[in-house]
Short mmCIF file of C-alpha atoms and ligand atoms in Angstrom, two decimals:
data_model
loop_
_atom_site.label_atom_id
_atom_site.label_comp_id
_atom_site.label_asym_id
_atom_site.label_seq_id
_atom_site.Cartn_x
_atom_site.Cartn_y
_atom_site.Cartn_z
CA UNK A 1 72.88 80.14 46.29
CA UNK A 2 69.41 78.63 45.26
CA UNK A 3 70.73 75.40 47.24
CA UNK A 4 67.62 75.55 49.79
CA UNK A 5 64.02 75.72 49.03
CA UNK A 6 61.02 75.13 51.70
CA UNK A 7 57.38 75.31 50.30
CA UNK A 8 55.35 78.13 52.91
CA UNK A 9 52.44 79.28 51.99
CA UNK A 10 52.36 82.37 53.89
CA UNK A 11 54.55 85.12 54.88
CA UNK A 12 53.81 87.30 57.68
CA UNK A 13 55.40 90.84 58.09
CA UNK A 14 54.43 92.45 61.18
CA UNK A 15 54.74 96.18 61.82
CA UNK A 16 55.73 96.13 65.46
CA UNK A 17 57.14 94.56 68.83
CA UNK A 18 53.49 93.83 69.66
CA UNK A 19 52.66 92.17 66.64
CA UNK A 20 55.43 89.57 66.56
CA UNK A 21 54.45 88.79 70.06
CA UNK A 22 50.62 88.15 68.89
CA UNK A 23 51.64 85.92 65.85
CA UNK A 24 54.88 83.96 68.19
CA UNK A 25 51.48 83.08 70.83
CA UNK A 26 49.32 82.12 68.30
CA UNK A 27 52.07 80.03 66.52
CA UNK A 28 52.81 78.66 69.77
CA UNK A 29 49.13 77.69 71.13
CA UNK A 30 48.78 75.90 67.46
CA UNK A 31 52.42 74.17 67.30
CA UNK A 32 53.41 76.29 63.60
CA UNK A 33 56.49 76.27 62.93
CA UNK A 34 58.58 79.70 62.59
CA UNK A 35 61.55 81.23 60.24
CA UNK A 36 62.32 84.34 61.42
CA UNK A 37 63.61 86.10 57.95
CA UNK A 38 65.80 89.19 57.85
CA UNK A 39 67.47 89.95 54.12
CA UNK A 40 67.45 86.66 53.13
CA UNK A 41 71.19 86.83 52.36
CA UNK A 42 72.80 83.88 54.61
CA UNK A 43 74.67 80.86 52.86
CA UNK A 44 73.58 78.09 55.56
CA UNK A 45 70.07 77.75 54.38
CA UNK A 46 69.10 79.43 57.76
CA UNK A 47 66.10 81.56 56.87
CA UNK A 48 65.11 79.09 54.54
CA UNK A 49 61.70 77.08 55.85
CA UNK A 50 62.60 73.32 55.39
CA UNK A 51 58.89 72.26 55.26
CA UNK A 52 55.68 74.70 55.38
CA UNK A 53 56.89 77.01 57.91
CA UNK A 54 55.25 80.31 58.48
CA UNK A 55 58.08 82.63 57.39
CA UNK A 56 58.52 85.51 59.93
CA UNK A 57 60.38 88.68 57.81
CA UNK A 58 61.48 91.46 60.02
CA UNK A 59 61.43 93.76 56.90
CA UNK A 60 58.29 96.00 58.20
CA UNK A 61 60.41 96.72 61.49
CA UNK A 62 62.81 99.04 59.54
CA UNK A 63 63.05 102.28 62.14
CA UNK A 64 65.99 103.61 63.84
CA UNK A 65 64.76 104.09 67.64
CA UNK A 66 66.95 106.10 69.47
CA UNK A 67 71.20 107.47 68.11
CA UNK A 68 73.28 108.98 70.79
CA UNK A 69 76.19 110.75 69.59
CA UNK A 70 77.99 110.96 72.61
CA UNK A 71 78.34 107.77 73.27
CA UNK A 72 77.43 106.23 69.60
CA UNK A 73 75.20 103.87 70.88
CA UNK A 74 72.53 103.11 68.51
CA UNK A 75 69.27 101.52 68.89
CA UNK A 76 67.35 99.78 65.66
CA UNK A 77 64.24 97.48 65.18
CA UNK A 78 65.80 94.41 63.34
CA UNK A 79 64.76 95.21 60.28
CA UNK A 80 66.90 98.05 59.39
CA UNK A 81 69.15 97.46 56.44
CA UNK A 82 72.80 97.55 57.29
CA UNK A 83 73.43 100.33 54.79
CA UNK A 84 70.91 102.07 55.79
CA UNK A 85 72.38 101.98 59.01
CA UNK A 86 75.43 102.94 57.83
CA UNK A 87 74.12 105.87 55.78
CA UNK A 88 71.70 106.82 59.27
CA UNK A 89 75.36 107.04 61.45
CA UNK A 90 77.59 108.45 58.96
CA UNK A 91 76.68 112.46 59.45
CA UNK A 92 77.92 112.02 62.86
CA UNK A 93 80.64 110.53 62.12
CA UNK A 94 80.16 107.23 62.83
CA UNK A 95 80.35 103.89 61.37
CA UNK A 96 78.92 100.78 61.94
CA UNK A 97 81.12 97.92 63.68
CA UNK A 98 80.17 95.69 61.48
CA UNK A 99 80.54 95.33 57.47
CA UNK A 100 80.23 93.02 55.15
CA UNK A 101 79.74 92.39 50.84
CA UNK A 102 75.69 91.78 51.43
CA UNK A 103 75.38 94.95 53.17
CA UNK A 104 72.90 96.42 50.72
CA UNK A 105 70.27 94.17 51.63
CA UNK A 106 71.20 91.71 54.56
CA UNK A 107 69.11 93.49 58.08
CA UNK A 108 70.61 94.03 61.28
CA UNK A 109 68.50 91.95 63.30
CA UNK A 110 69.60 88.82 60.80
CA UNK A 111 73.53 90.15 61.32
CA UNK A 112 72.69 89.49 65.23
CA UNK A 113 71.12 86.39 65.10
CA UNK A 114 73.96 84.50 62.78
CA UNK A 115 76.69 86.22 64.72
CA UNK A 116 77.79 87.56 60.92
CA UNK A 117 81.69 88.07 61.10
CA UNK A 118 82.27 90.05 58.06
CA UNK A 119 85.49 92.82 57.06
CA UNK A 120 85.81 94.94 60.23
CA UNK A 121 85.80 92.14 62.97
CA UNK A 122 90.11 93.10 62.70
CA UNK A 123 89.28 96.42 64.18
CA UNK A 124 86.19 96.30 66.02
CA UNK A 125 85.70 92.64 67.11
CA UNK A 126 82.57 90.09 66.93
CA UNK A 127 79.05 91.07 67.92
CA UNK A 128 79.24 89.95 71.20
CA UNK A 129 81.09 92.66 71.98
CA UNK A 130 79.47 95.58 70.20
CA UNK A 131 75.49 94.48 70.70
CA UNK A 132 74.66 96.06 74.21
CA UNK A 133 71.45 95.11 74.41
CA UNK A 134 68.50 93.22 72.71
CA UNK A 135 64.50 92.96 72.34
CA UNK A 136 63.35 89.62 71.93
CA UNK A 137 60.08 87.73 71.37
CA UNK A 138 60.25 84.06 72.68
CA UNK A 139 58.12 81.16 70.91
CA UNK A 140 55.03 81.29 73.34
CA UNK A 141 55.10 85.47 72.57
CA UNK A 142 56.46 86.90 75.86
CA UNK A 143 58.67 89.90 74.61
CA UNK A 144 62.41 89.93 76.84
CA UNK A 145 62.98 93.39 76.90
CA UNK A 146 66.92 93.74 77.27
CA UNK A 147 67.64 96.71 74.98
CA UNK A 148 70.06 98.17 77.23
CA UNK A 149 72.04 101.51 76.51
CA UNK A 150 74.80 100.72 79.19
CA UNK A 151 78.38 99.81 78.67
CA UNK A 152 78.56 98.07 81.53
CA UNK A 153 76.39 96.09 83.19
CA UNK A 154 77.71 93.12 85.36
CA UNK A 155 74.46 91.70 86.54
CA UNK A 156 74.39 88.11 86.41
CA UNK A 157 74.19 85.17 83.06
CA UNK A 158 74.37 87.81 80.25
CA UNK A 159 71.01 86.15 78.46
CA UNK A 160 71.37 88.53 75.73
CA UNK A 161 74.38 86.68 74.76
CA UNK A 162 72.64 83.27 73.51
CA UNK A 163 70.30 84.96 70.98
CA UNK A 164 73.71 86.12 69.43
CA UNK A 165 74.45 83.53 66.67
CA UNK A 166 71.30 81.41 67.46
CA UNK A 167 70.01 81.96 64.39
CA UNK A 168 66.58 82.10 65.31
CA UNK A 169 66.60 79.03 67.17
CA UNK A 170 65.40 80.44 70.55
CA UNK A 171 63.53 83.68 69.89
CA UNK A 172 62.47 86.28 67.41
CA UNK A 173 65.05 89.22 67.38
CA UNK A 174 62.95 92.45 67.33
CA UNK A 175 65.03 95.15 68.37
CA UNK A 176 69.17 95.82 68.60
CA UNK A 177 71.10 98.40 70.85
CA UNK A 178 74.72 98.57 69.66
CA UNK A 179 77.63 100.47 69.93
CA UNK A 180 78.60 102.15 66.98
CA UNK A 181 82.59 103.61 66.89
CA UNK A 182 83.76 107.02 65.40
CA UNK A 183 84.19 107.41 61.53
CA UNK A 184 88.21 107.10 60.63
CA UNK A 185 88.86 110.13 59.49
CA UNK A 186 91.52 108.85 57.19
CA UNK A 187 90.99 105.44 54.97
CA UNK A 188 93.64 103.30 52.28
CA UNK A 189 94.37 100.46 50.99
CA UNK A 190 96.71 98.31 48.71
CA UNK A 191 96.47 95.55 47.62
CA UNK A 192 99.78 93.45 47.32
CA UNK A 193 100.95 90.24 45.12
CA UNK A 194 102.96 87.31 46.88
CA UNK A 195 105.00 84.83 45.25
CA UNK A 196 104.12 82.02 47.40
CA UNK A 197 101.64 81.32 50.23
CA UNK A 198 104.06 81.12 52.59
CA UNK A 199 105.52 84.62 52.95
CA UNK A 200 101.50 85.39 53.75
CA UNK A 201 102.03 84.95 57.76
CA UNK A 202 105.40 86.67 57.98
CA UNK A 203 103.79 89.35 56.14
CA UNK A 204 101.06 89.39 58.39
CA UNK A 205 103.34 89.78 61.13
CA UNK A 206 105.06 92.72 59.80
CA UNK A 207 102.31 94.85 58.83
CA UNK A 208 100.59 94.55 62.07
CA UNK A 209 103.90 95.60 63.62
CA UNK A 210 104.51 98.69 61.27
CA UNK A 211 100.67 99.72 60.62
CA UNK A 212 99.87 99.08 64.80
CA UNK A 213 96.40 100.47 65.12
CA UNK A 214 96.05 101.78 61.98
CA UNK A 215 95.37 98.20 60.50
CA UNK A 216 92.10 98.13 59.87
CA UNK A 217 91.67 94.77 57.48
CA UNK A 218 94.11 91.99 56.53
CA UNK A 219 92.08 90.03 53.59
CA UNK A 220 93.57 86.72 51.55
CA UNK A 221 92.46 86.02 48.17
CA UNK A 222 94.33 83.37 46.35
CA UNK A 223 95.37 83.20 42.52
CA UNK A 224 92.20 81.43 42.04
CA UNK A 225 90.05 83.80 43.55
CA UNK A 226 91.86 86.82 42.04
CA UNK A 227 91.36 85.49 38.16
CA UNK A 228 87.84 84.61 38.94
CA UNK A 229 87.02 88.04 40.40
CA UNK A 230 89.03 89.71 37.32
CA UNK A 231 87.04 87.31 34.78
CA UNK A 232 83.45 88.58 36.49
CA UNK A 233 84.28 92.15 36.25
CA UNK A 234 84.41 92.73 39.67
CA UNK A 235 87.01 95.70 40.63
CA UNK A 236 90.12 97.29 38.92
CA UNK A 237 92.08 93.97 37.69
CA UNK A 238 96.49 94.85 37.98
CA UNK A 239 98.54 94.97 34.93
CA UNK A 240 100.17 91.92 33.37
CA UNK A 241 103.82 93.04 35.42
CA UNK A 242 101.67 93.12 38.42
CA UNK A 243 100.18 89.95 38.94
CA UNK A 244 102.78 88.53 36.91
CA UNK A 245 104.47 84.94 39.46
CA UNK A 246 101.71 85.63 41.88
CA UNK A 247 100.21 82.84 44.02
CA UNK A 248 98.24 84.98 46.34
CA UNK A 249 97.11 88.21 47.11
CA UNK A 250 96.62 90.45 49.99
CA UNK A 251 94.60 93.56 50.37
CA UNK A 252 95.34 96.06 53.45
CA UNK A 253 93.15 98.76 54.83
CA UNK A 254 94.12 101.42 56.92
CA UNK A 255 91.61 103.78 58.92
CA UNK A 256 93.24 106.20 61.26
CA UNK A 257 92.42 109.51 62.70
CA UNK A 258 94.95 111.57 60.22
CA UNK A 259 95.72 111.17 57.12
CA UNK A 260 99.68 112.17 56.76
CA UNK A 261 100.30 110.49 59.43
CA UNK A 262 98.61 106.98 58.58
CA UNK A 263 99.90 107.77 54.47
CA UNK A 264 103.50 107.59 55.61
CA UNK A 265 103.08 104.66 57.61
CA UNK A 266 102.09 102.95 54.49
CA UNK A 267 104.47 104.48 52.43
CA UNK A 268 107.16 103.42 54.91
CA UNK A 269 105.78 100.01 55.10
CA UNK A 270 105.41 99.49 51.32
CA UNK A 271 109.11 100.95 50.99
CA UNK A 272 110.27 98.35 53.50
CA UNK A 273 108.61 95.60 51.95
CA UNK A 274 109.46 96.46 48.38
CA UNK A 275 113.25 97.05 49.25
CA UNK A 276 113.99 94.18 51.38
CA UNK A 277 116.89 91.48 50.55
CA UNK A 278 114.28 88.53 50.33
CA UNK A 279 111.02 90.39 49.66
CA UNK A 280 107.78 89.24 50.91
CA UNK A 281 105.62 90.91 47.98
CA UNK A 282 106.38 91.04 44.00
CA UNK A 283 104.58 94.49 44.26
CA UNK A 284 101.90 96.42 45.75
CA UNK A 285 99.36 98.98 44.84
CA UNK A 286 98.27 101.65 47.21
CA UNK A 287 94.78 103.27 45.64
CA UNK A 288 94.90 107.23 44.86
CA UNK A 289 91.37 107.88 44.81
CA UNK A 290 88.22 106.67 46.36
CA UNK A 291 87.40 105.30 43.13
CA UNK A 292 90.69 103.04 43.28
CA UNK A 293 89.82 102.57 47.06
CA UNK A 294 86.64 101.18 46.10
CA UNK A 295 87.79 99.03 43.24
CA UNK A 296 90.75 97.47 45.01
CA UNK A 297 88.25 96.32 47.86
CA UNK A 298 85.74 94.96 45.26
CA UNK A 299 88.62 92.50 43.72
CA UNK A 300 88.31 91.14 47.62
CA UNK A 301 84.37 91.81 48.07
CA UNK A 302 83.97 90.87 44.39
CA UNK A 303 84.69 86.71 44.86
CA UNK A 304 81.59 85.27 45.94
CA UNK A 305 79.50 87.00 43.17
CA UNK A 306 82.38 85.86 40.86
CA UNK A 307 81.57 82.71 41.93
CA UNK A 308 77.74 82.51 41.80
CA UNK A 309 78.24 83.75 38.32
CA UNK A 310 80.62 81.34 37.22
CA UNK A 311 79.11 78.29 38.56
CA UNK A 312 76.82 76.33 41.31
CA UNK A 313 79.11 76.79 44.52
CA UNK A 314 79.65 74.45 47.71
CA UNK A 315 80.72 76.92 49.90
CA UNK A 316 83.16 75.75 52.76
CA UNK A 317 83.68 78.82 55.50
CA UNK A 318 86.05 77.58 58.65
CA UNK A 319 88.52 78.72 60.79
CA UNK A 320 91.80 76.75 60.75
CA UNK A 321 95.03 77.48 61.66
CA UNK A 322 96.94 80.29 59.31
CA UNK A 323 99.19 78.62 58.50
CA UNK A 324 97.38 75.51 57.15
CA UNK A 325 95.39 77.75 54.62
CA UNK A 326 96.99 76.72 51.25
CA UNK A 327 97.31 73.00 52.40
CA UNK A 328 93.54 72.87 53.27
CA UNK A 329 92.37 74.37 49.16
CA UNK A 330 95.39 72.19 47.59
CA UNK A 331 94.39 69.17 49.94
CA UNK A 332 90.47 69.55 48.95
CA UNK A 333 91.50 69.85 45.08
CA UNK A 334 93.93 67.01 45.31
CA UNK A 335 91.50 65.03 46.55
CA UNK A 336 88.97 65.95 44.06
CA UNK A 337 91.23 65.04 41.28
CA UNK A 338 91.71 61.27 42.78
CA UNK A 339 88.11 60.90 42.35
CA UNK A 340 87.98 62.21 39.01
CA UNK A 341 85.73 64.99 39.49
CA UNK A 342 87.95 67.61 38.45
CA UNK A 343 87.19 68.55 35.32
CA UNK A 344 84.99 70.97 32.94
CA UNK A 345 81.80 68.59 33.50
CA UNK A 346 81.93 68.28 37.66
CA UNK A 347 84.82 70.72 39.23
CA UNK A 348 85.77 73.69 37.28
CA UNK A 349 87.53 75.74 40.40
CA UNK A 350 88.36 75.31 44.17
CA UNK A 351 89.82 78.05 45.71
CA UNK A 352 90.35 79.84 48.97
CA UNK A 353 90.35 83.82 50.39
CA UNK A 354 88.96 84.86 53.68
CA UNK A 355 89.88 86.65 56.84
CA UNK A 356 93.26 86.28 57.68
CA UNK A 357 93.56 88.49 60.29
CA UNK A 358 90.79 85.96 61.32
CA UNK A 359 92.18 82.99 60.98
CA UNK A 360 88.78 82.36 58.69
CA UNK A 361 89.47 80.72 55.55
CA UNK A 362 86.55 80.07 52.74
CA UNK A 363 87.01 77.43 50.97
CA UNK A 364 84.94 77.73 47.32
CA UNK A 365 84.47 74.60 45.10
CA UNK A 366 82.83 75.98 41.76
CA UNK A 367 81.08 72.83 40.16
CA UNK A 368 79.06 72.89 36.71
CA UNK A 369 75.66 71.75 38.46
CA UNK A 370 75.09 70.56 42.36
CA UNK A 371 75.64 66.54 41.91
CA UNK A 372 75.61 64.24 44.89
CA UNK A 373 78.94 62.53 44.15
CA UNK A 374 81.02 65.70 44.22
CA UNK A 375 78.72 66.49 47.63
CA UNK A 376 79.63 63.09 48.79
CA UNK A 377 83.80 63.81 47.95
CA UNK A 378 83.36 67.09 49.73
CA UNK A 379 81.91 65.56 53.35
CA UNK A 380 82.81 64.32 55.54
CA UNK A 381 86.15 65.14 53.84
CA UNK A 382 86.37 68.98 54.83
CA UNK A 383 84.85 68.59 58.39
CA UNK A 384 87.39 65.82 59.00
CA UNK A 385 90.46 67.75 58.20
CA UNK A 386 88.91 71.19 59.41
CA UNK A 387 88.28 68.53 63.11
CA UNK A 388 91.85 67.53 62.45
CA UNK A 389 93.25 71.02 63.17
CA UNK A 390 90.95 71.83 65.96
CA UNK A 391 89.25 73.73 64.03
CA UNK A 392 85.38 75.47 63.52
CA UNK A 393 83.36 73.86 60.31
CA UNK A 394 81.48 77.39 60.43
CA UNK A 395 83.54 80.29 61.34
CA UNK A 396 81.16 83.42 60.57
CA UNK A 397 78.28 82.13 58.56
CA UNK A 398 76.56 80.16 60.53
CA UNK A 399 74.93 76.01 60.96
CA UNK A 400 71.66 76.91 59.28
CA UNK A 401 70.20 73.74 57.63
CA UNK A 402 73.15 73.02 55.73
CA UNK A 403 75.71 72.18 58.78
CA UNK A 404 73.67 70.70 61.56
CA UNK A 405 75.06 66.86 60.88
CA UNK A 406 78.42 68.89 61.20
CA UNK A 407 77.80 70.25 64.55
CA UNK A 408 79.98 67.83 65.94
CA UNK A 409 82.74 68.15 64.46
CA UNK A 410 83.84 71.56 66.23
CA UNK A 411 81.24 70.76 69.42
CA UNK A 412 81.91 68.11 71.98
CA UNK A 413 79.00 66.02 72.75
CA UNK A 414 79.00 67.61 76.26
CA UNK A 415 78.22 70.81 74.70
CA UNK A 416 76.35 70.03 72.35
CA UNK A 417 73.57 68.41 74.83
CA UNK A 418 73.75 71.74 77.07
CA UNK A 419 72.72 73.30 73.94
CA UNK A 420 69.83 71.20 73.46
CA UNK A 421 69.23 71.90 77.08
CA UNK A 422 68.79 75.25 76.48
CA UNK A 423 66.94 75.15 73.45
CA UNK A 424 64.25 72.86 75.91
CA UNK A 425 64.05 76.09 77.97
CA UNK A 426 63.30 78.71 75.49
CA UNK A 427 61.73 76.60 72.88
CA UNK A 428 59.67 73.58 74.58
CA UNK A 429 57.64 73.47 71.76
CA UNK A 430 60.33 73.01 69.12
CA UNK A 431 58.53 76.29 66.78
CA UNK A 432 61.81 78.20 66.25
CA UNK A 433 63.44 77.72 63.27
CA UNK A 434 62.99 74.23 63.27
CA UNK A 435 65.50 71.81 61.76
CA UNK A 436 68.59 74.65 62.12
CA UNK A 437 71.80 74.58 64.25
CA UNK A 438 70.32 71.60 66.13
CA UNK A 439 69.03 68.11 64.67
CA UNK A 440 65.41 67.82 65.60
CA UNK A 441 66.23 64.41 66.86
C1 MLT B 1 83.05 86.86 52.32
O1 MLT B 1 83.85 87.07 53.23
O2 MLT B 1 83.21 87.34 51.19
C2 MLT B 1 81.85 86.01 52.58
O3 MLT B 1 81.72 85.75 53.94
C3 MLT B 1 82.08 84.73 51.86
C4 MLT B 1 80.99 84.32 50.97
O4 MLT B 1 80.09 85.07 50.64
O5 MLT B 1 81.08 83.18 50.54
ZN1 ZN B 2 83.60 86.19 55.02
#
C-alpha cells in the first residue's frame, strides 16, 4: 500500500536450508537485525524493515520437495509461489487449502508465518490445521527440523504451532509440509443482491442449511464495495434491474463432488429464495461458464485493487460479531463526518466486505492522500469499538508494524507478557523481525 518503507542496504537470497542457517548465525554473533521476506504482499507492514535491517527473501527456496497423492500431503521450501503450488497439485486433483486474491505472487512460507486467512478457510479451516509440519531456522542458526508427514502425532507442546502467525518474529520459515484436499470436481457460484444488511445473517443461515457441505464460500461486499469494484473494471458488473435497491451483496460458491447433484441444490435454493413471501434477495445470478465463474468472483476478489486504484487506503481487517457488520462501516463513516473529514479532499469512501462465513469484516477508508488527522479519527476509534464487541483488531492479516500499539486491544496483558516470554526464548537477541507483533519495549 506504499504505507511502510525501511532503508536496507542489502538483500540476501539464499539458495538453501543450510544457507539461511549460515547467514541467521552470523546475524546473530553480530546483533543484525532480520526481515524474513516472502512475496512481499502483506498489508501490516510485516516484511517491511523499519530501520536498516538485512532483508531475508525466501524467493531462491522455490522447490516442491516431496507430493504424495495418496494422502495429498505436500511438502515445499517456503518460497514456492502459491499458484505455483496450486498449478504443481492440480493434475492430481488436488487443491491447495488455502486461497487468496495475492495468490500470484504472495509465497507459501509468508502464508505460514502471518497465519493468512484468505477465501477457503469456510471449507478447509485455518493453517493450523492444514500445516503438518515445519522447517525452521532460529536467530542464532540452529535449523528445527519438524517437517512431519503424519496426521497425527500427539507428542507433547505442538512447537510447530507458534511459528504459525508469528510473522517472523521467532524464526526463519524454510520449509512447509501441508495437507492438501481433493480437487471438487464440481464448482459455482452466484452472486446475489440484498435490500438491506439485515436479511445478510438469515440468509446466511439458510444457505448453509440448504447447500450443507457443498458451501464452499460465503463472501460480503457492500454497495460501496460493489460500485468501487464495478468503477475499476474489476469483474462482470449486473445490469441496472439487478443491482437496482441493493445495499449489499453476497457471492456463494459451491464445490462438490458432482455436478447435477450440487446444480440442483442451487437451483432449489435460488428458487426458494427468489419465491419466498418476504424475500431475502432482490435477485441472484448463478454464472454459466467459467468465464462468468471467474468474473463473478473477481467483483469479490476485485475490491482491494479497486481500492488501491482509487485512492491511499487505511485498511481496517477485524473480526466482530455478524451481526454488528453494517453498524461498525456506518459507525466509522458517521464519525468521520463529525470531524469533517468526509469529503472529496480527506475521505472519499469507507466501506466494508469480508468473510462472513468468518465473522471477518474489512473495513476500507479510501482517503485522497495519507494525512495524520484522518489517522488520528481512525485510532483509537476502530480498536475501541472492535474491543467493545470482544472482538480481534487483526483477524487474518496480521500485527506487522502497523498494529503492535493495538496488540492490546484483543490480548490481555497476561497474554501478552507470555508472549514476550516466549519471544525471550527463541529470540534472546531481539534479531527477528524486530519492531513487529511485539513493541520492542
Ligand atoms: C481480502 O479478503 O480481499 C483481503 O484480505 C483484504 C484486503 O486485501 O484488504
Ligand atoms: Zn480477506
Amino acid at each position: 500500500m506504499g504505507r511502510f518503507r525501511g532503508r536496507s542496504t542489502t538483500v540476501l537470497k539464499p539458495k538453501s536450508t543450510h544457507q539461511v542457517s549460515q547467514i541467521m548465525k552470523w546475524c546473530y554473533d553480530k546483533r543484525i537485525g532480520v526481515v524474513p521476506q516472502g512475496g512481499n504482499t502483506g498489508l501490516v507492514g510485516g516484511s517491511v524493515p523499519i530501520k536498516d535491517e538485512v532483508v531475508l527473501s525466501l524467493s531462491n527456496m522455490n522447490n516442491v520437495r516431496s507430493f504424495d497423492p495418496v494422502s495429498g500431503i505436500l511438502v515445499a521450501d517456503a518460497g514456492c509461489i502459491l499458484q505455483s503450488l496450486t498449478d504443481y497439485v492440480a493434475p492430481y486433483n488436488h487443491i491447495m487449502p488455502i486461497d487468496l486474491g495475492a495468490k500470484g505472487s504472495c509465497q507459501i512460507g509468508g502464508n505460514v508465518a502471518t497465519n493468512a486467512g484468505g477465501l477457503r478457510l469456510l471449507r478447509y479451516g485455518s493453517l493450523h490445521g492444514t500445516v503438518l509440519g515445519l522447517e525452521v531456522v532460529l536467530p542464532d542458526g540452529t535449523i528445527l527440523d519438524q517437517l512431519t508427514t503424519l496426521r497425527k502425532d500427539n507428542t507433547g507442546y505442538d512447537l510447530k504451532q507458534l511459528f504459525i502467525g508469528a510473522e517472523g518474529t521467532l524464526g526463519v520459515i524454510t520449509g512447509v509440509s501441508i495437507l492438501t484436499p481433493p480437487a471438487p470436481q464440481a464448482s459455482n457460484n452466484v452472486i446475489l443482491a440484498l435490500p438491506s444488511f439485515n436479511n445478510v445473517l438469515p440468509l446466511y443461515q439458510t444457505v448453509k442449511r440448504r447447500l450443507s457441505e457443498i458451501l464452499s464460500a460465503f463472501e460480503f461486499i457492500d454497495r460501496a464495495s460493489y460500485d468501487l469494484a464495478v468503477k475499476h473494471g474489476q469483474g462482470r458488473a449486473l445490469s441496472d434491474d439487478e443491482v437496482a435497491g441493493a445495499e449489499c451483496f453476497v457471492l456463494i460458491e459451491t464445490s462438490g463432488g458432482r455436478r447435477e447433484h450440487d446444480e440442483e441444490k442451487l437451483s432449489d435454493l435460488l428458487e426458494n429464495l427468489l419465491e419466498a413471501d418476504e424475500p431475502l434477495v432482490n435477485t441472484g445470478v448463478l454464472a454459466q461458464s467459467p468465464a462468468q465463474f471467474s468474473s463473478l468472483w473477481a467483483l469479490r476478489e476485485g475490491v482491494p485493487e479497486a481500492v488501491s486504484k482509487e485512492g491511499k487506503a487505511y485498511k481496517y481487517d477485524i473480526s466482530v460479531p455478524l451481526s454488528s457488520f453494517k453498524d461498525v462501516v456506518d459507525g466509522t463513516r458517521e464519525h468521520l463526518r463529525t470531524k469533517g473529514l468526509l469529503h472529496d479532499k480527506a475521505v472519499k469512501h469507507v466501506l466494508g466486505y469480508g468473510h462472513v462465513g468468518d465473522g471477518n469484516l474489512h473495513l476500507n477508508i479510501v482517503a485522497d492522500a495519507y494525512l495524520s488527522e484522518i489517522q488520528d479519527a481512525l485510532e483509537p476509534y476502530i480498536y475501541e469499538v472492535v474491543a467493545s464487541h470482544r472482538g480481534s483488531v487483526s483477524a487474518e492479516h496480521g500485527i506487522g508494524a502497523m498494529k503492535t500499539h493495538a496488540l492490546h486491544y484483543s490480548k490481555s496483558q497476561v497474554s501478552i507478557a507470555l508472549m514476550k516470554k516466549i519471544k525471550e526464548i527463541f529470540d534472546p537477541r531481539g534479531i527477528m523481525n524486530p519492531g513487529k507483533v511485539l513493541d520492542n519495549d
